[in-house]
mmCIF file of C-alpha atoms in Angstrom:
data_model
loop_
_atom_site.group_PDB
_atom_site.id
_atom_site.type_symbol
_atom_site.label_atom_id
_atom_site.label_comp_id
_atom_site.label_asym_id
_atom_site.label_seq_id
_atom_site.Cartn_x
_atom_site.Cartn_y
_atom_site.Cartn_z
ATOM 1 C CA UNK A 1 -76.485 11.491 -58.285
ATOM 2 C CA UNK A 2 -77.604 9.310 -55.535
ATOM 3 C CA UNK A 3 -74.447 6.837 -55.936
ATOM 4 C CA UNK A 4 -72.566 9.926 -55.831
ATOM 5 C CA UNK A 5 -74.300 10.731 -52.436
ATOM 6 C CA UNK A 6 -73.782 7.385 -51.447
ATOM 7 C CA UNK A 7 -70.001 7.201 -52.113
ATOM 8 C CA UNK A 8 -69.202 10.922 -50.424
ATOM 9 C CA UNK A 9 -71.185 9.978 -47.362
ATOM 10 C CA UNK A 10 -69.074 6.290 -47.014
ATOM 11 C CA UNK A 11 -66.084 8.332 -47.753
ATOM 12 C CA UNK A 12 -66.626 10.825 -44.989
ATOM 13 C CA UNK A 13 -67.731 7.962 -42.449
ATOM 14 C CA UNK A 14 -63.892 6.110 -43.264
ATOM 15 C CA UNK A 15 -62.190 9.568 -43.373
ATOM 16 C CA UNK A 16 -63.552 11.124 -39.997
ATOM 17 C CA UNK A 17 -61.003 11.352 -37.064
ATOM 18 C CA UNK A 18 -62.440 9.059 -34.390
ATOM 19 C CA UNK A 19 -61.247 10.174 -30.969
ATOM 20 C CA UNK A 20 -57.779 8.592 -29.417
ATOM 21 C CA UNK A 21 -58.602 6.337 -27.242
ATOM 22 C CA UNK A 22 -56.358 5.236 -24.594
ATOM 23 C CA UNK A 23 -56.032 1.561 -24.091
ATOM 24 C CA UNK A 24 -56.756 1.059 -20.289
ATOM 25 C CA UNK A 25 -53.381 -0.577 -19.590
ATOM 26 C CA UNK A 26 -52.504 2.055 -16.817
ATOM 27 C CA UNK A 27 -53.977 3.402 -13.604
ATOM 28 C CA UNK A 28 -54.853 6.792 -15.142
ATOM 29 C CA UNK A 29 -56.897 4.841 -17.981
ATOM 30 C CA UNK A 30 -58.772 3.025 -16.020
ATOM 31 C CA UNK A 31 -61.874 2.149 -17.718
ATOM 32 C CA UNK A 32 -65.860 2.863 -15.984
ATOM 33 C CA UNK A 33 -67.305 -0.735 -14.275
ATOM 34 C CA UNK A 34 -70.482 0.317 -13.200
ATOM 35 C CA UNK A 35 -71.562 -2.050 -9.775
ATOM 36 C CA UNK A 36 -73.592 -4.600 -11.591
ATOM 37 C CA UNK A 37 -72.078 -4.930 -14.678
ATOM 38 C CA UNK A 38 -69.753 -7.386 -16.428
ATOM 39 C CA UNK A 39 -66.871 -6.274 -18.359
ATOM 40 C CA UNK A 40 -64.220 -8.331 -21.100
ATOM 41 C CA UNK A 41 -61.170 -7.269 -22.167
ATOM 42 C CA UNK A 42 -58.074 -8.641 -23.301
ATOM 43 C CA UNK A 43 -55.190 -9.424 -20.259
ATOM 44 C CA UNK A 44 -51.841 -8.613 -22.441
ATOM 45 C CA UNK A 45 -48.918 -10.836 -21.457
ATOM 46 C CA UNK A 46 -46.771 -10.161 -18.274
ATOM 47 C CA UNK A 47 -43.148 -9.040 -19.431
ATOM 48 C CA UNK A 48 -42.094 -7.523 -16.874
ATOM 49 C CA UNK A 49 -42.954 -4.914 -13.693
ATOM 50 C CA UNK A 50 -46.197 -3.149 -14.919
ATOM 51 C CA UNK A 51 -47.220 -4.656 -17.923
ATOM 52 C CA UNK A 52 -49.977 -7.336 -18.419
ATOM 53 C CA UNK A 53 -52.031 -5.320 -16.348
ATOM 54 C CA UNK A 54 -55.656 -4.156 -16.997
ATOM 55 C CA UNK A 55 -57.551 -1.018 -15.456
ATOM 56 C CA UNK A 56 -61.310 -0.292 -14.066
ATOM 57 C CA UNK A 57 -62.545 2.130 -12.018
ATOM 58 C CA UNK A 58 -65.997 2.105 -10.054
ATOM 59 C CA UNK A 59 -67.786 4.124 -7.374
ATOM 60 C CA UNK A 60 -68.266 2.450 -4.133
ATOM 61 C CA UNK A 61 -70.229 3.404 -1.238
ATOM 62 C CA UNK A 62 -68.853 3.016 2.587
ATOM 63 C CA UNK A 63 -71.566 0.885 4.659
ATOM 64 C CA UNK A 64 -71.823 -1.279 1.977
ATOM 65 C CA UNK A 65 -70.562 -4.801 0.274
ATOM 66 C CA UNK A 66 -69.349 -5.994 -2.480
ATOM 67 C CA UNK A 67 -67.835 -9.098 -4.625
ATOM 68 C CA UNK A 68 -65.634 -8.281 -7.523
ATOM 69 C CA UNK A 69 -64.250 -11.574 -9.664
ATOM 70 C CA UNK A 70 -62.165 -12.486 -12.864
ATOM 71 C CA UNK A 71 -61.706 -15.112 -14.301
ATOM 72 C CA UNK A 72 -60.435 -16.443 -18.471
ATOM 73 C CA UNK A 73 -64.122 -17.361 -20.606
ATOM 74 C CA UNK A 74 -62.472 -18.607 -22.741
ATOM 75 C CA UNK A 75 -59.203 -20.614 -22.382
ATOM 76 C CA UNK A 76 -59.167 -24.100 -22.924
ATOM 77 C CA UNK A 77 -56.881 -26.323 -20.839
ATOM 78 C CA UNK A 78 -54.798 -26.651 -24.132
ATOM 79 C CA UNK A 79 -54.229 -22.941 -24.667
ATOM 80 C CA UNK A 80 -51.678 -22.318 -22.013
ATOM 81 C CA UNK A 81 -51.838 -21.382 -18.112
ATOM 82 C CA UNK A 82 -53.868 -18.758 -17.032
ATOM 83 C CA UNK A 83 -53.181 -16.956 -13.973
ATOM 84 C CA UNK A 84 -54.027 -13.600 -12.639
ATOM 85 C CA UNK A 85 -54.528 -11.283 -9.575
ATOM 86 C CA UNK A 86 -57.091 -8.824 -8.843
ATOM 87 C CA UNK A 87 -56.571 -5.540 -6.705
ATOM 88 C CA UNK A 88 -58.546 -2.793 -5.526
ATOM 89 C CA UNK A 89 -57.299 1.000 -4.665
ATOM 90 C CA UNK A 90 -58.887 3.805 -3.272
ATOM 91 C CA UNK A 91 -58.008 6.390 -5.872
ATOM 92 C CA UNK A 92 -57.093 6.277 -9.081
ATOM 93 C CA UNK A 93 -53.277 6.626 -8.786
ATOM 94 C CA UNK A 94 -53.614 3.451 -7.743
ATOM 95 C CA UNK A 95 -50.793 3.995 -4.686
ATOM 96 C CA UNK A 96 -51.943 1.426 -2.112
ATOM 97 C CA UNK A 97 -54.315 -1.717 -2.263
ATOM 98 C CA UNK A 98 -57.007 -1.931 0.180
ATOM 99 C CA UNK A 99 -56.072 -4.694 2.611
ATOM 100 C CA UNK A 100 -57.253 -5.828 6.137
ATOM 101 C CA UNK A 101 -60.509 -6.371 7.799
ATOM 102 C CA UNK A 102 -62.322 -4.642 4.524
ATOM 103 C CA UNK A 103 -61.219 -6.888 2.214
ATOM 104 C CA UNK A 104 -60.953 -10.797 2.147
ATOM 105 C CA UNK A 105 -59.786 -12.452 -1.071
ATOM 106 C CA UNK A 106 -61.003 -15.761 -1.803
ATOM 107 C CA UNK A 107 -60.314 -18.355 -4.700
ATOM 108 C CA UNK A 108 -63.292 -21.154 -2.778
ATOM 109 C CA UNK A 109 -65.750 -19.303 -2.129
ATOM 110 C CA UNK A 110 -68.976 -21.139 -3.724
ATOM 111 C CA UNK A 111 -70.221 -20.480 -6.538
ATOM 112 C CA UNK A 112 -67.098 -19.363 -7.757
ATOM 113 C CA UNK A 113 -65.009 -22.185 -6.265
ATOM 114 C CA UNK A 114 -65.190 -23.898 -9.759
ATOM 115 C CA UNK A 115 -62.976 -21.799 -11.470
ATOM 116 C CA UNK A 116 -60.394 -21.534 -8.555
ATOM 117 C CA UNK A 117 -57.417 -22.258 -10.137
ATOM 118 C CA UNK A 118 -57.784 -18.993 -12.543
ATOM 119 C CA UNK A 119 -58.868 -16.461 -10.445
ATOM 120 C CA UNK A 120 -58.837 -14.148 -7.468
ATOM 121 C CA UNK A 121 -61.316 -12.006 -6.229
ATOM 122 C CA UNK A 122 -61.133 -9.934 -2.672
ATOM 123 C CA UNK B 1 -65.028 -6.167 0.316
ATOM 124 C CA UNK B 2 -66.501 -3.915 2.573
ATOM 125 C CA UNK B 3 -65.813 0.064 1.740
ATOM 126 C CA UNK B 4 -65.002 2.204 4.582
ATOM 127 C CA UNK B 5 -64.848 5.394 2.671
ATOM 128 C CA UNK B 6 -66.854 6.402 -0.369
ATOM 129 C CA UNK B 7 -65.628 7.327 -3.404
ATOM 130 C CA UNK B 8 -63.776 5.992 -7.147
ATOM 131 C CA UNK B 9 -62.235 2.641 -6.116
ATOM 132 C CA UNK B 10 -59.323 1.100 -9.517
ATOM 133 C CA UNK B 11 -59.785 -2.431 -9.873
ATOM 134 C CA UNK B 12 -56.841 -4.113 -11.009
ATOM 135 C CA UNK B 13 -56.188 -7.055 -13.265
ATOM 136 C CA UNK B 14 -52.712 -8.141 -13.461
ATOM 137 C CA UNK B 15 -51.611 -10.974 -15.731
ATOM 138 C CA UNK B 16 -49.034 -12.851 -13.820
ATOM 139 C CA UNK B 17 -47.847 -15.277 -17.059
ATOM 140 C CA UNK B 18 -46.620 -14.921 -20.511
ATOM 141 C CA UNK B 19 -49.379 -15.350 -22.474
ATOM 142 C CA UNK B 20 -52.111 -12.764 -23.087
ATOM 143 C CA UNK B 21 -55.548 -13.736 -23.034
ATOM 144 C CA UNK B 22 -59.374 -12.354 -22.862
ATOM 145 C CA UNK B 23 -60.906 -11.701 -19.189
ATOM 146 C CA UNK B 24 -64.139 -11.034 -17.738
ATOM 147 C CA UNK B 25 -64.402 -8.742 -14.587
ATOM 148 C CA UNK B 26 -68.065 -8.792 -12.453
ATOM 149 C CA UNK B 27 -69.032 -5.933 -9.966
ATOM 150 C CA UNK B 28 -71.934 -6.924 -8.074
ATOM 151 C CA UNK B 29 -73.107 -5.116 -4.761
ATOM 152 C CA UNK B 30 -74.120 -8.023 -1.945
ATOM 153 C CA UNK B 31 -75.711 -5.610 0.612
ATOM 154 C CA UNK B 32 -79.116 -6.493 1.707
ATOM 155 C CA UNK B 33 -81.985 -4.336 3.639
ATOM 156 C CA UNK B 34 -84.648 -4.717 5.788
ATOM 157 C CA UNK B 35 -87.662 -2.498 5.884
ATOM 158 C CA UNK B 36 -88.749 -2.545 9.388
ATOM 159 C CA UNK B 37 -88.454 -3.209 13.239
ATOM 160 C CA UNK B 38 -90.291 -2.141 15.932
ATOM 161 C CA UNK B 39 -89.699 -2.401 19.588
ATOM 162 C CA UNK B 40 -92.288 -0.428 20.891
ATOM 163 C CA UNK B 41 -93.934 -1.200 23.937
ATOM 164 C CA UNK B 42 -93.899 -5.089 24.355
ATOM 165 C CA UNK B 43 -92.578 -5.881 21.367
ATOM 166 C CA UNK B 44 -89.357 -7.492 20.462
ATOM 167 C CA UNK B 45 -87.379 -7.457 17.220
ATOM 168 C CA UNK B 46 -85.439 -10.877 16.189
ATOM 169 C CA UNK B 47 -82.980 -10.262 13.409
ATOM 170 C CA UNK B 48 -81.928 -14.064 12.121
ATOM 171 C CA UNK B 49 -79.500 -15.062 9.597
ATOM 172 C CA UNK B 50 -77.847 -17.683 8.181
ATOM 173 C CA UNK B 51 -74.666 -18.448 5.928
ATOM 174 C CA UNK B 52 -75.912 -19.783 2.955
ATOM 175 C CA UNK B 53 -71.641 -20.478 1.696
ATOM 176 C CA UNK B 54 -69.744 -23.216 2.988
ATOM 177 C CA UNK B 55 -66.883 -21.387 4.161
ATOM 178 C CA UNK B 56 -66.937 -18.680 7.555
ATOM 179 C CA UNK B 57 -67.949 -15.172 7.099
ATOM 180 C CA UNK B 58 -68.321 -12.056 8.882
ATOM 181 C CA UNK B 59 -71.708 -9.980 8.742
ATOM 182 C CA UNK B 60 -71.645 -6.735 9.331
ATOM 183 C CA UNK B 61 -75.430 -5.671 11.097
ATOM 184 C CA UNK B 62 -76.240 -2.025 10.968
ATOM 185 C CA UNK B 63 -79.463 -0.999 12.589
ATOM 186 C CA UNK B 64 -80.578 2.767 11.809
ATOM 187 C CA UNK B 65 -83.565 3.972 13.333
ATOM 188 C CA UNK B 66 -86.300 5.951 12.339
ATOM 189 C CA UNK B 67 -84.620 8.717 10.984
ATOM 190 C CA UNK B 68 -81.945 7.181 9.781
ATOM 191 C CA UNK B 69 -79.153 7.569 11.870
ATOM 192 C CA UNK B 70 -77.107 4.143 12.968
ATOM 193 C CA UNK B 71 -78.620 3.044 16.185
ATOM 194 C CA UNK B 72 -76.217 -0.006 16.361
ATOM 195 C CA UNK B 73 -73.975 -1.950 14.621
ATOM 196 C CA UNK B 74 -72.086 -5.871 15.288
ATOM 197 C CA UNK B 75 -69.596 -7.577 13.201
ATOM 198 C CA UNK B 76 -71.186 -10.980 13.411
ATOM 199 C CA UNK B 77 -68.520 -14.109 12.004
ATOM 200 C CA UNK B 78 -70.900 -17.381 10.745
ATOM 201 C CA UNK B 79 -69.495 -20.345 9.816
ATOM 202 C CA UNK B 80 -70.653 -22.074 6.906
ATOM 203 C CA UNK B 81 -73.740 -23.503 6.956
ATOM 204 C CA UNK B 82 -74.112 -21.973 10.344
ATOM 205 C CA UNK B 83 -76.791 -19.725 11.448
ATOM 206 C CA UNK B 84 -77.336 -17.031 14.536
ATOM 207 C CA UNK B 85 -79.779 -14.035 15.635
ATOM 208 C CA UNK B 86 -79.484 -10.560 17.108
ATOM 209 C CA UNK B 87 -82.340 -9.273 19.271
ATOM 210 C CA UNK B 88 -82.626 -5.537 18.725
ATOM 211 C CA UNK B 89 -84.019 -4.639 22.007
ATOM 212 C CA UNK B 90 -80.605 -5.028 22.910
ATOM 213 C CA UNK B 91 -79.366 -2.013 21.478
ATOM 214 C CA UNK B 92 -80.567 0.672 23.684
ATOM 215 C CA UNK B 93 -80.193 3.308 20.991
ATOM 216 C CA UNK B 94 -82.241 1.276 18.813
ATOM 217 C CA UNK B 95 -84.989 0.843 22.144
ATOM 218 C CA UNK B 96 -84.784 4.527 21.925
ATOM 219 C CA UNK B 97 -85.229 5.208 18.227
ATOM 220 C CA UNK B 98 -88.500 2.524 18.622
ATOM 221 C CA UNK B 99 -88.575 1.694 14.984
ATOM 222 C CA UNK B 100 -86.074 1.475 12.213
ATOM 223 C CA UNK B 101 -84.404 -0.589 9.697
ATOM 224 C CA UNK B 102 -81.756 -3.154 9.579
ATOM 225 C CA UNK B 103 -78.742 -3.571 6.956
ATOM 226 C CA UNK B 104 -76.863 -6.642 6.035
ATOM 227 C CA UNK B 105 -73.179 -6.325 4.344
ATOM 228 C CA UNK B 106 -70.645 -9.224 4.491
ATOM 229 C CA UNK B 107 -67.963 -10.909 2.606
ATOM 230 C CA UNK B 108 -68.978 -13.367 -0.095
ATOM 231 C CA UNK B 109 -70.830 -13.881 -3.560
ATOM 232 C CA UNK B 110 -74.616 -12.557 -3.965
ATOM 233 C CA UNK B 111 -77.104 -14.863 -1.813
ATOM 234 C CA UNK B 112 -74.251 -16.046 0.417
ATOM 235 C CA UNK B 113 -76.321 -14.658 3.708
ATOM 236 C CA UNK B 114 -79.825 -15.046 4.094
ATOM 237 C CA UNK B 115 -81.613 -12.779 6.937
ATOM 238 C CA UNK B 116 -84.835 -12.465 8.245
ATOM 239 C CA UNK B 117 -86.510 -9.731 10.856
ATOM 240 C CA UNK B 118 -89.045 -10.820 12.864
ATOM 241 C CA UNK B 119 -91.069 -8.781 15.245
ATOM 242 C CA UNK B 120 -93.078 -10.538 17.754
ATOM 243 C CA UNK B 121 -95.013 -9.575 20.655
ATOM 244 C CA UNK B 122 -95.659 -12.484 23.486
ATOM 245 C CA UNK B 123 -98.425 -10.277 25.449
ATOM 246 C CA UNK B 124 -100.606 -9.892 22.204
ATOM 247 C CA UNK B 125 -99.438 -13.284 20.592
ATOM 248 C CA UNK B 126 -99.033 -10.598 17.355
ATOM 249 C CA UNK B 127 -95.767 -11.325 15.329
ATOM 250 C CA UNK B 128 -94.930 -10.008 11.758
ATOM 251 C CA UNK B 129 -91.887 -10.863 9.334
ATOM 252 C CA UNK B 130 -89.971 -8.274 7.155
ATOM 253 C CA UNK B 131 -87.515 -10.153 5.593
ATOM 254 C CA UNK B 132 -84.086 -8.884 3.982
ATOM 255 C CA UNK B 133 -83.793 -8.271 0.384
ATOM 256 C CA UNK B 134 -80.506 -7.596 -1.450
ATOM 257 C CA UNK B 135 -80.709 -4.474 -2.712
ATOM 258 C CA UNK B 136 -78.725 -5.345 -6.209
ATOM 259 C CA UNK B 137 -80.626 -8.193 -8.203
ATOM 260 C CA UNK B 138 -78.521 -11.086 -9.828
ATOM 261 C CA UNK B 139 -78.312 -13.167 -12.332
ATOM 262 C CA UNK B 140 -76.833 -15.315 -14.413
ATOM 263 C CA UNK B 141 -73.881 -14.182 -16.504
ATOM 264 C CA UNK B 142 -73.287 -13.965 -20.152
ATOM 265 C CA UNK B 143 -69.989 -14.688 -21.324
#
């Protein structure tokens, strides 16, 4: 009886619908990065205008500063070049970047300088 | 970066070659506060700080007063390595207001600025510090 149990109980766990969830590839899927956190995700390959792109969305505060950066944990010199770039919007349609006197991006600024060649952060 | 308008900023990554591969993304808030100034009577208020990075950046000082509305603000640019100080006695507003609080934003990793208020009074020989503390604590990351 309890194998029985045990079985239906597995067997409802693999047969439940989990949710869809959207892979955060677009604007409009942007994932939560709450201000103090890290995040990891997987960068798909650039084929072409809008794809190898990734998506996170965060709530900033005017009056205030902030560093975001990116950068490849794990890719050895012999795995291939990496190279991204890292932009910030003001909404989530993602229409604009935010440029000018708010924003400075940097690849040497210390302590972040040692992984220059991979990354950009504003 | 410095926000001017609050509100649900997209970060984007964008891959720029052909290969896919794993990424981490950090969000850390640099901002750092200072408790207390006070300008009252004889004293004066010395806010000091110093770029801790070797490359220029620009501080942002806000000074609120009492009840905290801005009493003055200065873009200050540091080089690296470099170091300057704002009195606030010369911000009437802030002479006004007679005690407040000081903010520090800039451009640059956690720890890249490191500020200090000091209030000192040469009459009375009475000085007291109240120094700036980032308001998001650091650490090292875990990859």
């Amino acid at each position: 009886m309890t194998r029985r149990l045990v079985l239906i109980c597995a067997l409802i766990t693999m047969l439940w619908a989990s949710p869809a969830l959207a892979d955060n590839t677009t604007c409009a899927n942007a994932e939560p990065l709450i201000v103090g956190s890290q995040a990891s995700d997987f960068l798909p390959a650039f084929t072409g205008a809008g794809t190898g792109e990734t998506f996170f969305k965060t709530q900033l505060r005017a009056g205030r500063s902030y560093i975001f950066w990116v950068y490849p944990p794990f890719q050895d010199a012999g795995e291939g070049t990496t190279a991204v770039s890292l932009s910030l919007f003001t909404n989530t349609t993602c229409g604009t970047p935010v440029t000018g006197a708010t924003v400075i991006s940097s690849t040497e600024r210390e302590p972040l300088e040692n992984v220059r060649t991979s990354t950009r952060s504003p | 970066m410095k926000p001017t308008s609050s509100g649900t900023f997209v970060l984007k990554i964008a891959n720029l070659v052909g290969t896919g591969y794993t990424v981490a993304v950090t969000a850390v808030e640099t901002s750092s506060f200072s408790p207390w100034w006070f300008v009252g009577g004889t004293n004066q208020a010395f806010v000091t700080l110093r770029n801790n990075m070797s490359t220029q950046t620009i501080a942002t000082l806000t000074l609120y007063g009492n009840t905290g509305a801005v009493c003055g603000t200065e873009d200050i640019t540091i080089d690296g390595d470099a170091n300057t100080f704002r009195r606030v006695n010369d911000f009437p507003a802030c002479v006004a207001a007679g005690f407040g609080s000081a903010a520090i934003t800039y451009f640059g990793p956690p720890g890249g600025i490191a500020a200090n208020t000091t209030v000192l009074n040469a009459a009375n020989g009475t000085s007291f510090d109240e120094p700036f503390t980032q308001r998001m604590v650091w650490s090292v990351l875990v990859r």
